[in-house]
PDB file of C-alpha atoms in Angstrom:
ATOM      1  CA  MET A   1      -5.502  -2.262  12.851  1.00  0.00           C
ATOM      2  CA  HIS A   2      -7.427   0.987  12.745  1.00  0.00           C
ATOM      3  CA  LEU A   3      -8.090   2.609   9.396  1.00  0.00           C
ATOM      4  CA  ASP A   4      -8.602   6.340   9.186  1.00  0.00           C
ATOM      5  CA  ASP A   5      -9.588   8.863   6.566  1.00  0.00           C
ATOM      6  CA  ASN A   6      -7.071  11.009   4.671  1.00  0.00           C
ATOM      7  CA  MET A   7      -4.761   8.010   4.568  1.00  0.00           C
ATOM      8  CA  PHE A   8      -1.363   8.037   2.945  1.00  0.00           C
ATOM      9  CA  ILE A   9      -0.457   4.530   1.776  1.00  0.00           C
ATOM     10  CA  PRO A  10       3.056   4.158   0.345  1.00  0.00           C
ATOM     11  CA  PHE A  11       4.310   1.169  -1.620  1.00  0.00           C
ATOM     12  CA  LEU A  12       7.785  -0.337  -1.439  1.00  0.00           C
ATOM     13  CA  VAL A  13       9.274  -3.333  -3.214  1.00  0.00           C
ATOM     14  CA  ALA A  14      10.603  -5.720  -0.565  1.00  0.00           C
ATOM     15  CA  GLY A  15      14.368  -6.063  -0.871  1.00  0.00           C
ATOM     16  CA  ASP A  16      15.000  -3.074  -3.141  1.00  0.00           C
ATOM     17  CA  PRO A  17      17.823  -2.207  -3.061  1.00  0.00           C
ATOM     18  CA  HIS A  18      18.454  -4.468  -0.015  1.00  0.00           C
ATOM     19  CA  PRO A  19      16.190  -5.987   2.673  1.00  0.00           C
ATOM     20  CA  ASP A  20      17.844  -3.968   5.451  1.00  0.00           C
ATOM     21  CA  VAL A  21      17.269  -0.770   3.482  1.00  0.00           C
ATOM     22  CA  THR A  22      13.596  -1.671   3.041  1.00  0.00           C
ATOM     23  CA  ILE A  23      13.232  -1.811   6.827  1.00  0.00           C
ATOM     24  CA  GLU A  24      14.873   1.596   7.209  1.00  0.00           C
ATOM     25  CA  LEU A  25      12.623   3.062   4.518  1.00  0.00           C
ATOM     26  CA  ALA A  26       9.547   1.645   6.258  1.00  0.00           C
ATOM     27  CA  LEU A  27      10.572   3.371   9.485  1.00  0.00           C
ATOM     28  CA  VAL A  28      11.085   6.630   7.599  1.00  0.00           C
ATOM     29  CA  LEU A  29       7.667   6.306   5.967  1.00  0.00           C
ATOM     30  CA  GLN A  30       6.031   5.742   9.343  1.00  0.00           C
ATOM     31  CA  ALA A  31       7.793   8.768  10.833  1.00  0.00           C
ATOM     32  CA  ALA A  32       6.791  10.892   7.839  1.00  0.00           C
ATOM     33  CA  GLY A  33       3.097  10.163   8.374  1.00  0.00           C
ATOM     34  CA  ALA A  34       2.255   6.993   6.463  1.00  0.00           C
ATOM     35  CA  ASP A  35      -0.878   5.227   7.703  1.00  0.00           C
ATOM     36  CA  VAL A  36      -0.482   1.858   5.980  1.00  0.00           C
ATOM     37  CA  LEU A  37       2.447   0.247   4.150  1.00  0.00           C
ATOM     38  CA  GLU A  38       2.051  -1.805   1.010  1.00  0.00           C
ATOM     39  CA  LEU A  39       4.973  -4.200   0.794  1.00  0.00           C
ATOM     40  CA  GLY A  40       5.355  -5.475  -2.740  1.00  0.00           C
ATOM     41  CA  VAL A  41       6.734  -8.932  -3.428  1.00  0.00           C
ATOM     42  CA  PRO A  42       9.034  -8.974  -6.485  1.00  0.00           C
ATOM     43  CA  TYR A  43       7.916 -11.230  -9.282  1.00  0.00           C
ATOM     44  CA  SER A  44       9.606 -12.290 -12.507  1.00  0.00           C
ATOM     45  CA  ASP A  45       6.558 -11.555 -14.667  1.00  0.00           C
ATOM     46  CA  PRO A  46       4.811  -8.516 -13.132  1.00  0.00           C
ATOM     47  CA  LEU A  47       2.075  -7.958 -15.706  1.00  0.00           C
ATOM     48  CA  ALA A  48       0.378  -5.121 -13.810  1.00  0.00           C
ATOM     49  CA  ASP A  49       3.548  -3.115 -13.306  1.00  0.00           C
ATOM     50  CA  GLY A  50       5.287  -0.530 -15.399  1.00  0.00           C
ATOM     51  CA  PRO A  51       9.045  -0.207 -15.962  1.00  0.00           C
ATOM     52  CA  ILE A  52       9.844   1.488 -12.639  1.00  0.00           C
ATOM     53  CA  ILE A  53       8.504  -1.334 -10.487  1.00  0.00           C
ATOM     54  CA  GLN A  54       9.757  -3.946 -12.952  1.00  0.00           C
ATOM     55  CA  ARG A  55      13.308  -2.663 -12.460  1.00  0.00           C
ATOM     56  CA  ALA A  56      12.858  -2.624  -8.695  1.00  0.00           C
ATOM     57  CA  SER A  57      11.563  -6.192  -8.769  1.00  0.00           C
ATOM     58  CA  ALA A  58      14.598  -7.285 -10.767  1.00  0.00           C
ATOM     59  CA  ARG A  59      16.929  -5.692  -8.217  1.00  0.00           C
ATOM     60  CA  ALA A  60      15.082  -7.330  -5.321  1.00  0.00           C
ATOM     61  CA  LEU A  61      15.101 -10.742  -6.984  1.00  0.00           C
ATOM     62  CA  LYS A  62      18.882 -10.459  -7.304  1.00  0.00           C
ATOM     63  CA  GLN A  63      18.927  -9.999  -3.534  1.00  0.00           C
ATOM     64  CA  GLY A  64      17.171 -13.348  -3.203  1.00  0.00           C
ATOM     65  CA  MET A  65      13.810 -11.904  -2.204  1.00  0.00           C
ATOM     66  CA  THR A  66      10.884 -14.336  -2.311  1.00  0.00           C
ATOM     67  CA  LEU A  67       7.337 -14.339  -0.980  1.00  0.00           C
ATOM     68  CA  PRO A  68       8.270 -16.112   2.295  1.00  0.00           C
ATOM     69  CA  ARG A  69      11.230 -13.780   2.804  1.00  0.00           C
ATOM     70  CA  ALA A  70       9.078 -10.727   2.112  1.00  0.00           C
ATOM     71  CA  ILE A  71       6.580 -11.855   4.740  1.00  0.00           C
ATOM     72  CA  GLN A  72       9.417 -12.501   7.180  1.00  0.00           C
ATOM     73  CA  LEU A  73      10.720  -9.027   6.350  1.00  0.00           C
ATOM     74  CA  ALA A  74       7.409  -7.664   7.635  1.00  0.00           C
ATOM     75  CA  GLY A  75       8.069  -9.503  10.891  1.00  0.00           C
ATOM     76  CA  LYS A  76      11.525  -7.920  11.115  1.00  0.00           C
ATOM     77  CA  MET A  77       9.909  -4.526  10.563  1.00  0.00           C
ATOM     78  CA  ARG A  78       7.665  -5.161  13.549  1.00  0.00           C
ATOM     79  CA  LYS A  79      10.677  -5.960  15.725  1.00  0.00           C
ATOM     80  CA  LYS A  80      12.364  -2.741  14.562  1.00  0.00           C
ATOM     81  CA  GLY A  81       9.376  -0.599  15.507  1.00  0.00           C
ATOM     82  CA  VAL A  82       7.067  -0.442  12.489  1.00  0.00           C
ATOM     83  CA  LYS A  83       3.570  -0.234  13.981  1.00  0.00           C
ATOM     84  CA  ILE A  84       1.451   0.856  11.021  1.00  0.00           C
ATOM     85  CA  PRO A  85      -0.542  -1.851   9.195  1.00  0.00           C
ATOM     86  CA  ILE A  86       1.382  -3.820   6.567  1.00  0.00           C
ATOM     87  CA  ILE A  87      -0.335  -5.114   3.427  1.00  0.00           C
ATOM     88  CA  ILE A  88       1.457  -7.766   1.371  1.00  0.00           C
ATOM     89  CA  PHE A  89       1.110  -7.012  -2.353  1.00  0.00           C
ATOM     90  CA  THR A  90       1.830 -10.182  -4.318  1.00  0.00           C
ATOM     91  CA  TYR A  91       0.909 -11.922  -7.522  1.00  0.00           C
ATOM     92  CA  TYR A  92      -1.091 -15.120  -7.136  1.00  0.00           C
ATOM     93  CA  ASN A  93       1.372 -17.696  -8.449  1.00  0.00           C
ATOM     94  CA  PRO A  94       3.836 -17.312  -5.541  1.00  0.00           C
ATOM     95  CA  VAL A  95       0.914 -17.806  -3.129  1.00  0.00           C
ATOM     96  CA  LEU A  96      -0.055 -21.025  -4.890  1.00  0.00           C
ATOM     97  CA  GLN A  97       3.546 -22.236  -4.870  1.00  0.00           C
ATOM     98  CA  LEU A  98       3.843 -21.583  -1.151  1.00  0.00           C
ATOM     99  CA  GLY A  99       0.374 -22.965  -0.455  1.00  0.00           C
ATOM    100  CA  LYS A 100      -2.615 -20.821   0.474  1.00  0.00           C
ATOM    101  CA  GLU A 101      -2.826 -22.092   4.045  1.00  0.00           C
ATOM    102  CA  SER A 102       0.929 -21.766   4.568  1.00  0.00           C
ATOM    103  CA  PHE A 103       0.830 -18.252   3.157  1.00  0.00           C
ATOM    104  CA  PHE A 104      -1.769 -17.052   5.643  1.00  0.00           C
ATOM    105  CA  ALA A 105      -0.133 -18.870   8.546  1.00  0.00           C
ATOM    106  CA  LEU A 106       3.216 -17.231   7.794  1.00  0.00           C
ATOM    107  CA  ALA A 107       1.566 -13.846   7.303  1.00  0.00           C
ATOM    108  CA  LYS A 108      -0.202 -14.077  10.647  1.00  0.00           C
ATOM    109  CA  GLU A 109       3.002 -15.148  12.380  1.00  0.00           C
ATOM    110  CA  ASN A 110       4.806 -12.057  11.043  1.00  0.00           C
ATOM    111  CA  GLY A 111       2.226  -9.409  11.834  1.00  0.00           C
ATOM    112  CA  VAL A 112       0.785  -8.877   8.356  1.00  0.00           C
ATOM    113  CA  ASP A 113      -2.557  -7.043   8.333  1.00  0.00           C
ATOM    114  CA  GLY A 114      -3.849  -7.681   4.823  1.00  0.00           C
ATOM    115  CA  VAL A 115      -3.084  -9.040   1.372  1.00  0.00           C
ATOM    116  CA  LEU A 116      -3.611  -7.642  -2.112  1.00  0.00           C
ATOM    117  CA  ILE A 117      -3.350  -9.933  -5.155  1.00  0.00           C
ATOM    118  CA  PRO A 118      -3.712  -7.891  -8.372  1.00  0.00           C
ATOM    119  CA  ASP A 119      -4.037 -10.837 -10.775  1.00  0.00           C
ATOM    120  CA  LEU A 120      -6.629 -12.766  -8.741  1.00  0.00           C
ATOM    121  CA  PRO A 121     -10.040 -12.312 -10.420  1.00  0.00           C
ATOM    122  CA  PHE A 122     -12.797 -11.330  -8.022  1.00  0.00           C
ATOM    123  CA  GLU A 123     -14.884 -14.270  -9.206  1.00  0.00           C
ATOM    124  CA  GLU A 124     -12.138 -16.702  -8.146  1.00  0.00           C
ATOM    125  CA  SER A 125     -11.239 -15.064  -4.849  1.00  0.00           C
ATOM    126  CA  GLU A 126     -13.591 -16.846  -2.421  1.00  0.00           C
ATOM    127  CA  PRO A 127     -11.029 -19.414  -1.119  1.00  0.00           C
ATOM    128  CA  ILE A 128      -8.574 -16.626  -0.352  1.00  0.00           C
ATOM    129  CA  ARG A 129     -11.304 -14.498   1.221  1.00  0.00           C
ATOM    130  CA  ARG A 130     -12.312 -17.380   3.448  1.00  0.00           C
ATOM    131  CA  LEU A 131      -8.764 -18.004   4.641  1.00  0.00           C
ATOM    132  CA  GLY A 132      -8.336 -14.288   5.169  1.00  0.00           C
ATOM    133  CA  ALA A 133     -11.432 -14.163   7.346  1.00  0.00           C
ATOM    134  CA  GLU A 134     -10.214 -17.137   9.378  1.00  0.00           C
ATOM    135  CA  THR A 135      -6.852 -15.484  10.063  1.00  0.00           C
ATOM    136  CA  ASN A 136      -8.060 -11.862  10.319  1.00  0.00           C
ATOM    137  CA  ILE A 137      -5.953 -10.946   7.286  1.00  0.00           C
ATOM    138  CA  PRO A 138      -8.454  -9.489   4.812  1.00  0.00           C
ATOM    139  CA  LEU A 139      -8.071  -9.732   1.059  1.00  0.00           C
ATOM    140  CA  ILE A 140      -8.047  -6.188  -0.293  1.00  0.00           C
ATOM    141  CA  SER A 141     -10.041  -5.826  -3.506  1.00  0.00           C
ATOM    142  CA  LEU A 142      -9.094  -3.820  -6.574  1.00  0.00           C
ATOM    143  CA  VAL A 143     -11.806  -2.091  -8.565  1.00  0.00           C
ATOM    144  CA  ALA A 144     -11.318  -0.411 -11.937  1.00  0.00           C
ATOM    145  CA  PRO A 145     -13.538   2.025 -13.865  1.00  0.00           C
ATOM    146  CA  THR A 146     -15.571  -0.624 -15.655  1.00  0.00           C
ATOM    147  CA  SER A 147     -19.294  -1.403 -15.640  1.00  0.00           C
ATOM    148  CA  LYS A 148     -21.616  -0.171 -12.902  1.00  0.00           C
ATOM    149  CA  GLU A 149     -22.705  -3.737 -12.156  1.00  0.00           C
ATOM    150  CA  ARG A 150     -19.150  -4.949 -11.622  1.00  0.00           C
ATOM    151  CA  ILE A 151     -18.232  -1.939  -9.512  1.00  0.00           C
ATOM    152  CA  GLU A 152     -21.251  -2.540  -7.284  1.00  0.00           C
ATOM    153  CA  LYS A 153     -20.475  -6.255  -6.960  1.00  0.00           C
ATOM    154  CA  ILE A 154     -16.868  -5.714  -5.917  1.00  0.00           C
ATOM    155  CA  ALA A 155     -17.469  -2.663  -3.736  1.00  0.00           C
ATOM    156  CA  SER A 156     -20.333  -4.185  -1.781  1.00  0.00           C
ATOM    157  CA  GLN A 157     -18.193  -7.183  -0.755  1.00  0.00           C
ATOM    158  CA  ALA A 158     -14.919  -5.371  -0.080  1.00  0.00           C
ATOM    159  CA  GLN A 159     -12.938  -6.080   3.080  1.00  0.00           C
ATOM    160  CA  GLY A 160     -10.485  -3.850   4.918  1.00  0.00           C
ATOM    161  CA  PHE A 161     -10.385  -1.079   2.365  1.00  0.00           C
ATOM    162  CA  LEU A 162     -11.153  -0.859  -1.340  1.00  0.00           C
ATOM    163  CA  TYR A 163      -8.380   0.004  -3.777  1.00  0.00           C
ATOM    164  CA  CYS A 164      -9.620   2.017  -6.758  1.00  0.00           C
ATOM    165  CA  VAL A 165      -7.424   1.874  -9.839  1.00  0.00           C
ATOM    166  CA  SER A 166      -7.408   5.419 -11.183  1.00  0.00           C
ATOM    167  CA  SER A 167      -6.837   4.334 -14.769  1.00  0.00           C
ATOM    168  CA  LEU A 168      -6.548   1.146 -16.777  1.00  0.00           C
ATOM    169  CA  GLY A 169      -3.109  -0.147 -17.717  1.00  0.00           C
ATOM    170  CA  VAL A 170       0.102  -0.785 -15.799  1.00  0.00           C
ATOM    171  CA  THR A 171       1.478   1.123 -12.837  1.00  0.00           C
ATOM    172  CA  GLY A 172       3.660   4.158 -13.356  1.00  0.00           C
ATOM    173  CA  VAL A 173       4.039   7.872 -12.733  1.00  0.00           C
ATOM    174  CA  ARG A 174       1.426   9.977 -14.529  1.00  0.00           C
ATOM    175  CA  ASP A 175       1.414  13.748 -14.968  1.00  0.00           C
ATOM    176  CA  THR A 176      -2.359  14.107 -14.960  1.00  0.00           C
ATOM    177  CA  LEU A 177      -5.344  12.335 -13.459  1.00  0.00           C
ATOM    178  CA  PRO A 178      -8.172  10.977 -15.615  1.00  0.00           C
ATOM    179  CA  GLU A 179     -10.971  13.505 -16.071  1.00  0.00           C
ATOM    180  CA  GLU A 180     -13.578  10.983 -14.945  1.00  0.00           C
ATOM    181  CA  ILE A 181     -11.810  10.022 -11.690  1.00  0.00           C
ATOM    182  CA  HIS A 182     -14.153  12.005  -9.429  1.00  0.00           C
ATOM    183  CA  GLU A 183     -17.268  10.400 -10.879  1.00  0.00           C
ATOM    184  CA  PHE A 184     -15.680   6.957 -10.574  1.00  0.00           C
ATOM    185  CA  LEU A 185     -14.798   7.471  -6.917  1.00  0.00           C
ATOM    186  CA  ALA A 186     -18.267   8.807  -6.137  1.00  0.00           C
ATOM    187  CA  GLU A 187     -19.833   5.715  -7.659  1.00  0.00           C
ATOM    188  CA  VAL A 188     -17.553   3.376  -5.724  1.00  0.00           C
ATOM    189  CA  LYS A 189     -18.234   5.146  -2.423  1.00  0.00           C
ATOM    190  CA  GLN A 190     -21.945   4.774  -3.066  1.00  0.00           C
ATOM    191  CA  TYR A 191     -21.638   0.988  -2.738  1.00  0.00           C
ATOM    192  CA  SER A 192     -18.651   0.501  -0.440  1.00  0.00           C
ATOM    193  CA  ARG A 193     -18.979  -0.089   3.295  1.00  0.00           C
ATOM    194  CA  VAL A 194     -15.218   0.207   3.811  1.00  0.00           C
ATOM    195  CA  PRO A 195     -12.789   3.086   3.187  1.00  0.00           C
ATOM    196  CA  VAL A 196     -12.064   3.843  -0.458  1.00  0.00           C
ATOM    197  CA  VAL A 197      -8.497   4.610  -1.549  1.00  0.00           C
ATOM    198  CA  VAL A 198      -7.140   5.408  -4.978  1.00  0.00           C
ATOM    199  CA  GLY A 199      -3.840   4.574  -6.665  1.00  0.00           C
ATOM    200  CA  PHE A 200      -1.980   4.080  -9.964  1.00  0.00           C
ATOM    201  CA  GLY A 201      -0.106   7.136 -11.193  1.00  0.00           C
ATOM    202  CA  ILE A 202      -0.197   9.444  -8.169  1.00  0.00           C
ATOM    203  CA  SER A 203       3.134  11.221  -7.893  1.00  0.00           C
ATOM    204  CA  LYS A 204       2.541  14.867  -6.921  1.00  0.00           C
ATOM    205  CA  SER A 205       1.231  16.687  -3.874  1.00  0.00           C
ATOM    206  CA  GLU A 206      -1.092  18.615  -6.186  1.00  0.00           C
ATOM    207  CA  GLN A 207      -2.736  15.346  -7.228  1.00  0.00           C
ATOM    208  CA  VAL A 208      -3.132  14.338  -3.589  1.00  0.00           C
ATOM    209  CA  GLN A 209      -4.732  17.713  -2.862  1.00  0.00           C
ATOM    210  CA  VAL A 210      -7.266  17.225  -5.650  1.00  0.00           C
ATOM    211  CA  LEU A 211      -8.129  13.652  -4.676  1.00  0.00           C
ATOM    212  CA  LYS A 212      -8.439  13.928  -0.905  1.00  0.00           C
ATOM    213  CA  ALA A 213     -11.973  15.326  -0.982  1.00  0.00           C
ATOM    214  CA  HIS A 214     -13.186  12.385  -3.055  1.00  0.00           C
ATOM    215  CA  CYS A 215     -11.661   9.355  -1.290  1.00  0.00           C
ATOM    216  CA  ASP A 216     -10.403   8.119   2.058  1.00  0.00           C
ATOM    217  CA  GLY A 217      -6.772   7.793   1.053  1.00  0.00           C
ATOM    218  CA  VAL A 218      -4.187   7.693  -1.697  1.00  0.00           C
ATOM    219  CA  VAL A 219      -1.625   5.063  -2.622  1.00  0.00           C
ATOM    220  CA  VAL A 220       1.734   6.187  -3.969  1.00  0.00           C
ATOM    221  CA  GLY A 221       3.947   3.482  -5.425  1.00  0.00           C
ATOM    222  CA  SER A 222       5.953   4.079  -8.569  1.00  0.00           C
ATOM    223  CA  ALA A 223       6.954   7.603  -7.574  1.00  0.00           C
ATOM    224  CA  LEU A 224       8.408   6.336  -4.294  1.00  0.00           C
ATOM    225  CA  VAL A 225      10.064   3.346  -5.938  1.00  0.00           C
ATOM    226  CA  GLN A 226      11.615   5.721  -8.470  1.00  0.00           C
ATOM    227  CA  LYS A 227      12.952   7.856  -5.620  1.00  0.00           C
ATOM    228  CA  VAL A 228      14.467   4.758  -4.011  1.00  0.00           C
ATOM    229  CA  GLU A 229      16.092   3.943  -7.352  1.00  0.00           C
ATOM    230  CA  GLU A 230      17.618   7.430  -7.535  1.00  0.00           C
ATOM    231  CA  LEU A 231      18.994   7.122  -4.000  1.00  0.00           C
ATOM    232  CA  SER A 232      19.931   3.451  -4.273  1.00  0.00           C
ATOM    233  CA  ASP A 233      23.735   3.718  -4.111  1.00  0.00           C
ATOM    234  CA  ARG A 234      23.632   6.156  -1.199  1.00  0.00           C
ATOM    235  CA  LEU A 235      21.059   4.060   0.660  1.00  0.00           C
ATOM    236  CA  LEU A 236      23.255   0.987   0.297  1.00  0.00           C
ATOM    237  CA  GLN A 237      26.078   2.999   1.885  1.00  0.00           C
ATOM    238  CA  GLN A 238      23.750   3.746   4.819  1.00  0.00           C
ATOM    239  CA  GLU A 239      23.973   7.458   4.137  1.00  0.00           C
ATOM    240  CA  GLN A 240      21.715   9.351   6.542  1.00  0.00           C
ATOM    241  CA  HIS A 241      21.342  12.243   4.118  1.00  0.00           C
ATOM    242  CA  ALA A 242      19.749   9.843   1.617  1.00  0.00           C
ATOM    243  CA  LEU A 243      17.151   8.766   4.195  1.00  0.00           C
ATOM    244  CA  ASP A 244      16.531  12.420   5.039  1.00  0.00           C
ATOM    245  CA  GLU A 245      16.021  13.252   1.369  1.00  0.00           C
ATOM    246  CA  PHE A 246      13.578  10.366   1.031  1.00  0.00           C
ATOM    247  CA  ARG A 247      11.683  11.559   4.088  1.00  0.00           C
ATOM    248  CA  ARG A 248      11.387  15.109   2.768  1.00  0.00           C
ATOM    249  CA  TYR A 249      10.016  13.760  -0.495  1.00  0.00           C
ATOM    250  CA  VAL A 250       7.423  11.703   1.376  1.00  0.00           C
ATOM    251  CA  GLU A 251       6.413  14.577   3.643  1.00  0.00           C
ATOM    252  CA  GLN A 252       5.559  16.835   0.725  1.00  0.00           C
ATOM    253  CA  LEU A 253       3.207  14.113  -0.561  1.00  0.00           C
ATOM    254  CA  VAL A 254       1.661  13.653   2.878  1.00  0.00           C
ATOM    255  CA  ALA A 255       1.278  17.384   3.592  1.00  0.00           C
ATOM    256  CA  PRO A 256      -2.058  17.910   1.768  1.00  0.00           C
ATOM    257  CA  LEU A 257      -3.611  15.162   3.918  1.00  0.00           C
ATOM    258  CA  ARG A 258      -2.399  16.524   7.264  1.00  0.00           C
ATOM    259  CA  ASP A 259      -1.981  19.521   9.459  1.00  0.00           C
ATOM    260  CA  VAL A 260       1.540  20.744   8.817  1.00  0.00           C
ATOM    261  CA  ASP A 261       3.936  22.904  10.759  1.00  0.00           C
ATOM    262  CA  PHE A 262       5.532  26.129   9.533  1.00  0.00           C
ATOM    263  CA  TYR A 263       8.231  24.258   7.642  1.00  0.00           C
ATOM    264  CA  GLY A 264       5.786  21.979   5.874  1.00  0.00           C
ATOM    265  CA  GLY A 265       6.657  18.886   7.899  1.00  0.00           C
ATOM    266  CA  VAL A 266       4.054  16.682   9.509  1.00  0.00           C
ATOM    267  CA  LYS A 267       3.523  17.656  13.135  1.00  0.00           C
ATOM    268  CA  GLU A 268       5.080  15.213  15.560  1.00  0.00           C
ATOM    269  CA  ASP A 269       1.928  14.993  17.666  1.00  0.00           C
ATOM    270  CA  GLU A 270      -0.106  14.252  14.533  1.00  0.00           C
ATOM    271  CA  ARG A 271       2.258  11.399  13.587  1.00  0.00           C
ATOM    272  CA  GLU A 272       2.118   9.943  17.086  1.00  0.00           C
ATOM    273  CA  LYS A 273      -1.657  10.256  17.227  1.00  0.00           C
ATOM    274  CA  ARG A 274      -2.171   8.500  13.909  1.00  0.00           C
ATOM    275  CA  ALA A 275       0.376   5.773  14.700  1.00  0.00           C
ATOM    276  CA  ALA A 276      -1.398   5.082  17.980  1.00  0.00           C
ATOM    277  CA  ARG A 277      -4.780   4.908  16.244  1.00  0.00           C
ATOM    278  CA  ALA A 278      -3.375   2.665  13.532  1.00  0.00           C
ATOM    279  CA  HIS A 279      -2.249   0.149  16.134  1.00  0.00           C
ATOM    280  CA  SER A 280      -5.307   0.349  18.384  1.00  0.00           C
ATOM    281  CA  LEU A 281      -7.706  -2.089  16.767  1.00  0.00           C
ATOM    282  CA  SER A 282      -7.392  -5.674  15.652  1.00  0.00           C
ATOM    283  CA  ALA A 283      -7.198  -6.792  12.040  1.00  0.00           C
ATOM    284  CA  GLY A 284     -10.415  -8.646  12.717  1.00  0.00           C
ATOM    285  CA  GLU A 285     -12.283  -5.364  12.888  1.00  0.00           C
ATOM    286  CA  VAL A 286     -10.900  -4.450   9.501  1.00  0.00           C
ATOM    287  CA  ALA A 287     -11.956  -7.791   8.048  1.00  0.00           C
ATOM    288  CA  ARG A 288     -15.486  -7.089   9.178  1.00  0.00           C
ATOM    289  CA  GLY A 289     -15.377  -3.826   7.303  1.00  0.00           C
ATOM    290  CA  SER A 290     -15.070  -1.543  10.323  1.00  0.00           C
ATOM    291  CA  GLU A 291     -16.552   1.863   9.653  1.00  0.00           C
ATOM    292  CA  ALA A 292     -13.604   3.394  11.445  1.00  0.00           C
ATOM    293  CA  ALA A 293     -11.724   4.891   8.625  1.00  0.00           C
ATOM    294  CA  ILE A 294      -8.436   3.198   7.313  1.00  0.00           C
ATOM    295  CA  ARG A 295      -3.133   2.214  -0.660  1.00  0.00           C
ATOM    296  CA  VAL A 296      -0.922   4.413  -4.264  1.00  0.00           C
ATOM    297  CA  ASP A 297       1.114   3.958  -5.836  1.00  0.00           C
ATOM    298  CA  GLU A 298       0.891   4.256  -7.821  1.00  0.00           C
ATOM    299  CA  ARG A 299       0.557   0.578  -7.496  1.00  0.00           C
ATOM    300  CA  HIS A 300       0.049   2.987  -8.118  1.00  0.00           C
TER     301      HIS A 300
END
């Protein structure tokens, strides 16, 4: 896995509104210029998530989605042609229920490139970090605008890339960015040896335009999940126009990060170039904190 700058990192809830639709959406995201995919595992008690992702999780759970099935869904994506890195976004309890070793073994078997566990405290993360290093599936750290000492501690030990939470609280679409976001990102980049991305609340191309000079990528979650919710019935009917509408929405978010053609779409050669780069290096290089550049949701 090769990580670049100006990354666009979308977030999807696995199985929302149906596992087959999630695969199709992943292919659309890749074609629209996504660099990394965050694949969220639905959970019955998603404390870090706002109402949009909570509803999506409920829909996915009704489809029978679980952590093992979400990981296997990543493997199916690989077989269908998804080449960009896939990060599994899961709460910690499902990992414990599956077993830490079994989790990483299954993730490796299905082509997963990283894992992000939002409710795992940094101070308790060493066992997961060790298993991640052994399997070349790095644990992605979250860092929030807290004390300088804590920011330095987390940033200096980050693997893969570092996910900056733009604001405290749950995920969700936000109209404005925090005034102090630029200072926060500058401080994080001072200590981080890996690419720095930012998420939680990003939903507009104007926000992406403002942020791109201050970080290495943006994560968009809730806004995309909300779009999936709006298109849900049409997506379940396999309506091509619904996939096209989703792609256009994604492309306008990606546009500030890319060269664009006259119509505002991402150039085909740019997509192919970035997809090739994204698949060119091993996950092991990411785990070692490769300087080669690699989120938001919103999740954020």
